[in-house]
Coordinates of C-alpha atoms in Angstrom, one line a residue:
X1 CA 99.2 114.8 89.8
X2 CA 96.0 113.3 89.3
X3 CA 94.4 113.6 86.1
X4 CA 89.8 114.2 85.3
X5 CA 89.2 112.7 81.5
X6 CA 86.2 114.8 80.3
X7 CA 85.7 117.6 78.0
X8 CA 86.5 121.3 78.7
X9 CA 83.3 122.9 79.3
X10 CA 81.0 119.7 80.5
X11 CA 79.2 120.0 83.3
X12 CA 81.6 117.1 84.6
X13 CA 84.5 119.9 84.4
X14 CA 82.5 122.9 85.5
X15 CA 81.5 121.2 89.0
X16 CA 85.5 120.0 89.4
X17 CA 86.0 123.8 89.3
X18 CA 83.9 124.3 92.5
X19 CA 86.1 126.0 95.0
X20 CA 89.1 125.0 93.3
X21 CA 91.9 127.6 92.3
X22 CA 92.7 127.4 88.5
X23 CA 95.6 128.4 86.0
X24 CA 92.8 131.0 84.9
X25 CA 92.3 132.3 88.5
X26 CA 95.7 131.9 89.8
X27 CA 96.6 135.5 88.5
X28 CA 94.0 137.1 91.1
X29 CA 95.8 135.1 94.2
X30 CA 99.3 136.8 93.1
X31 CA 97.4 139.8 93.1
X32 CA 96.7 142.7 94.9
X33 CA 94.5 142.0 98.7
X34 CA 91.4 143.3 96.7
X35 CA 91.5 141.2 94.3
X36 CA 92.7 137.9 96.3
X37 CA 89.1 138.9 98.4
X38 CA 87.3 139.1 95.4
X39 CA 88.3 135.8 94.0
X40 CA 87.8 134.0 97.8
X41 CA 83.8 135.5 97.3
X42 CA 83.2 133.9 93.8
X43 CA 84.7 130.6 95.0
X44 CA 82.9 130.5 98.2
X45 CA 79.8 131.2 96.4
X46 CA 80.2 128.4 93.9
X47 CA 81.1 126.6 97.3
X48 CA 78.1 127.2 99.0
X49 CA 76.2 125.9 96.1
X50 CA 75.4 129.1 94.0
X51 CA 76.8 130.5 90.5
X52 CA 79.2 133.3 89.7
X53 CA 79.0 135.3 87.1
X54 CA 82.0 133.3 85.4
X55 CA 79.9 130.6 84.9
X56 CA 79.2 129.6 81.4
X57 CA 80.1 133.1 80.7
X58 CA 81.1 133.6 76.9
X59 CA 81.5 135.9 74.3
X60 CA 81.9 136.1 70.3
X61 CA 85.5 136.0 70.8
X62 CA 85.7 133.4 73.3
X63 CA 83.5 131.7 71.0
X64 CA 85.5 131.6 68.0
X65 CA 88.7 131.2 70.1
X66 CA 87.3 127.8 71.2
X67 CA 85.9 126.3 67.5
X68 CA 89.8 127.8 66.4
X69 CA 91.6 125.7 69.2
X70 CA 91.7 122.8 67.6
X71 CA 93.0 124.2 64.0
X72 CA 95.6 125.6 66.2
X73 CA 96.3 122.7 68.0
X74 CA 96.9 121.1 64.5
X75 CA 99.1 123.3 63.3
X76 CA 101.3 123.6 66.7
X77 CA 101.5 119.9 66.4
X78 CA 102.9 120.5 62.9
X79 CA 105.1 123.2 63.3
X80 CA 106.5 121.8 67.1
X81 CA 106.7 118.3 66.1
X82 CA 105.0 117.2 68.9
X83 CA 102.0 114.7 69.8
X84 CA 99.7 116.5 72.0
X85 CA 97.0 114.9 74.1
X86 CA 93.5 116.9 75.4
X87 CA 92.5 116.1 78.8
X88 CA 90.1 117.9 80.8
X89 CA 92.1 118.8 84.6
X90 CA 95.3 118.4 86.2
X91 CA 94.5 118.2 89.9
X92 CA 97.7 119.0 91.8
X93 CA 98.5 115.9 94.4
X94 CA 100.5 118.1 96.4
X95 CA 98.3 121.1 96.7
X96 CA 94.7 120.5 98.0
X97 CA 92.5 122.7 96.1
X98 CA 94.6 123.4 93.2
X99 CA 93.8 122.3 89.1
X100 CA 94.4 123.4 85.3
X101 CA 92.9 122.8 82.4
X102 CA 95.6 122.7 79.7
X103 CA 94.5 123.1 76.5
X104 CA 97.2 120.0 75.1
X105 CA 99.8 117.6 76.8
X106 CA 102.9 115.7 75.8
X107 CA 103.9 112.5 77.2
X108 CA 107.1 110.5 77.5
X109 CA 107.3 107.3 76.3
X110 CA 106.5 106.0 80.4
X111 CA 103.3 108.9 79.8
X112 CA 104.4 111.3 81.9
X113 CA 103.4 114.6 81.2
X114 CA 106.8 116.4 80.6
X115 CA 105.1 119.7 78.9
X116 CA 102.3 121.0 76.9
X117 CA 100.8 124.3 75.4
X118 CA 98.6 126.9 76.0
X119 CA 96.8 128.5 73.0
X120 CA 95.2 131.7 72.3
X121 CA 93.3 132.8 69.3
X122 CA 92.9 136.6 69.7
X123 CA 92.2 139.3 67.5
X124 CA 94.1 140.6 65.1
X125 CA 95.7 143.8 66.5
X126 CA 96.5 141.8 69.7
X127 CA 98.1 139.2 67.5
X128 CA 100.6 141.2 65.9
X129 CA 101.2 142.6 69.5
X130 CA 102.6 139.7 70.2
X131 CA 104.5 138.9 67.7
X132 CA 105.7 142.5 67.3
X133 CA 106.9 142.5 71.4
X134 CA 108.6 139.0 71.1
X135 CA 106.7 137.6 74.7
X136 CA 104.7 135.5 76.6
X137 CA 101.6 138.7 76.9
X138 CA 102.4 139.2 81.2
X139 CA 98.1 138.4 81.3
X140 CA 99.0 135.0 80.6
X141 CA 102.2 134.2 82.7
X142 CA 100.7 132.9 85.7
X143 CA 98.1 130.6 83.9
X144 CA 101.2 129.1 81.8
X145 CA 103.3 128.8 85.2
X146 CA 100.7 127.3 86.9
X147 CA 101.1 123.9 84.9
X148 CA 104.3 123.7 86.4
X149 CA 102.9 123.9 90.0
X150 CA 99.9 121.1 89.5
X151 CA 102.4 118.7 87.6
X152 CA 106.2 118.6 89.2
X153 CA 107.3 116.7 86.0
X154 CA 106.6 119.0 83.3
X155 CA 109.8 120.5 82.0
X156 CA 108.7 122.8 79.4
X157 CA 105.4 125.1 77.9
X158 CA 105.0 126.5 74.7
X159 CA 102.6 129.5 74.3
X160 CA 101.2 129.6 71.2
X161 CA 98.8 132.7 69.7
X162 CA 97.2 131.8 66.2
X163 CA 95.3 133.9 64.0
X164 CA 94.4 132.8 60.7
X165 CA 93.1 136.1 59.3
X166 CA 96.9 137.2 59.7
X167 CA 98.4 136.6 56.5
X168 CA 98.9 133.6 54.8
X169 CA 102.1 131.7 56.4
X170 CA 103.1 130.3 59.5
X171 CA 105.3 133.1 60.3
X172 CA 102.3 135.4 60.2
X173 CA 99.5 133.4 61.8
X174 CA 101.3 131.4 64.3
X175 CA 103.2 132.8 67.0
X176 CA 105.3 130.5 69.8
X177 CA 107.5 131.5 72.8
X178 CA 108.2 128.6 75.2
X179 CA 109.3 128.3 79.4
X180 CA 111.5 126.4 80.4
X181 CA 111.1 125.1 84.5
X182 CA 114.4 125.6 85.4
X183 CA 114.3 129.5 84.1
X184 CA 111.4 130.5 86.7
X185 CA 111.6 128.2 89.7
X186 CA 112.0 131.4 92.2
X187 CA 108.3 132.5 90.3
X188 CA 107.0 129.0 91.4
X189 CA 108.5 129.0 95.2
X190 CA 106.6 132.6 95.3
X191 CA 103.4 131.1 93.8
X192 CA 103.2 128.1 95.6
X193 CA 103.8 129.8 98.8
X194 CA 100.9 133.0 98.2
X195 CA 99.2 129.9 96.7
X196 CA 98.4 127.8 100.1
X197 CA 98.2 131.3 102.0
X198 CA 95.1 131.9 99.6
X199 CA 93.8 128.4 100.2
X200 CA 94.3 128.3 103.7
X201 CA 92.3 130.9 104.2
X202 CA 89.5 129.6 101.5
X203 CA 88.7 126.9 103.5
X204 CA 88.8 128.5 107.0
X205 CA 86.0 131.0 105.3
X206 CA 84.2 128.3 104.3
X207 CA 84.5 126.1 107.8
X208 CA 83.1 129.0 109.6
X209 CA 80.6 129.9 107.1
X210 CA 79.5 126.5 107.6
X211 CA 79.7 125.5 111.3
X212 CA 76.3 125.3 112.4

């Protein structure tokens, strides 16, 4: 696994996301043909040097989710006990094409990555949703599995949803399921295999698109 040091959002980490399947995109190539087609036409357009309309998309709630990540990330880190590191990508060494963005990283002592977390600051009503069904929401699985795929080492991932306008204790306004590696590696043989179909076919698109 190699690892890009910038911030989340830079122009830096938006051009490393040019034609390059993300924990945020790998839903759509576990998905249905459709939707695996409409995902190859955004990433070939950013690859033939135009924008999507992903980029630099936000919205009031993605807004507040991102000034709220670091709270959260604070209190995770409290609650957890663990030191958590940001970094901007997670380029997979064994898969060509293939990156996360984590939103925090733990380290072994050697500073390996060996897990991390992926935080969400939703609404209210999708909060206690959560909390009230007891698991990992099934929009989410695939980004949260994906770390797994980029970095072979990483052993665990907590999923964390905080809301700070739920209550007032922990109990209320944090919410925390974990994966463990060993409990979904027939989920990761499936991935990685629709995975390099996907990409396969990405750049044979492109290669023809561009054979002049």
């Amino acid at each position: 696994m190699r690892e890009l040091n910038c911030k989340q959002g830079s122009s830096a980490w938006h051009n490393a996301r040019i034609g390059v399947v993300t924990g945020t995109r790998i839903g759509r190539v576990m998905g249905k043909d459709t939707t695996q087609e409409n995902l190859m036409v955004e990433l070939l357009t950013n690859m033939m040097g135009s924008k999507t309309d992903e980029d630099g998309f936000t919205n009031d709630a993605m807004e507040r989710g991102i000034l709220m990540e670091p709270i959260a990330l604070a209190c995770a880190s409290k609650t957890l006990g663990f030191k958590y590191e940001t970094l901007g990508m997670m380029y997979s060494s064994e898969i060509e094409g293939f990156a996360t963005s984590p939103d925090a990283v733990v380290r072994n002592e050697e500073g390996v990555v060996i897990g991390g977390i992926e935080i969400k600051c939703p609404n209210t009503k999708s909060h206690l949703e959560y909390i009230v069904k007891g698991k990992i929401p099934a929009k989410y699985r695939y980004q949260i599995y994906a770390q797994f795929l980029v970095c072979p080492t990483v052993e665990w991932w907590h999923f964390m949803s905080y809301d700070d306008r739920c209550g007032n204790s922990d109990k209320s306004q944090e919410f925390y399921q974990v994966v463990w590696k060993k409990d979904i590696l027939k989920e990761l043989n499936e991935m990685e295999t629709k995975l390099r179909a996907f990409i396969i076919k990405l750049n044979a698109k492109f290669n023809v698109l561009t054979d002049f």
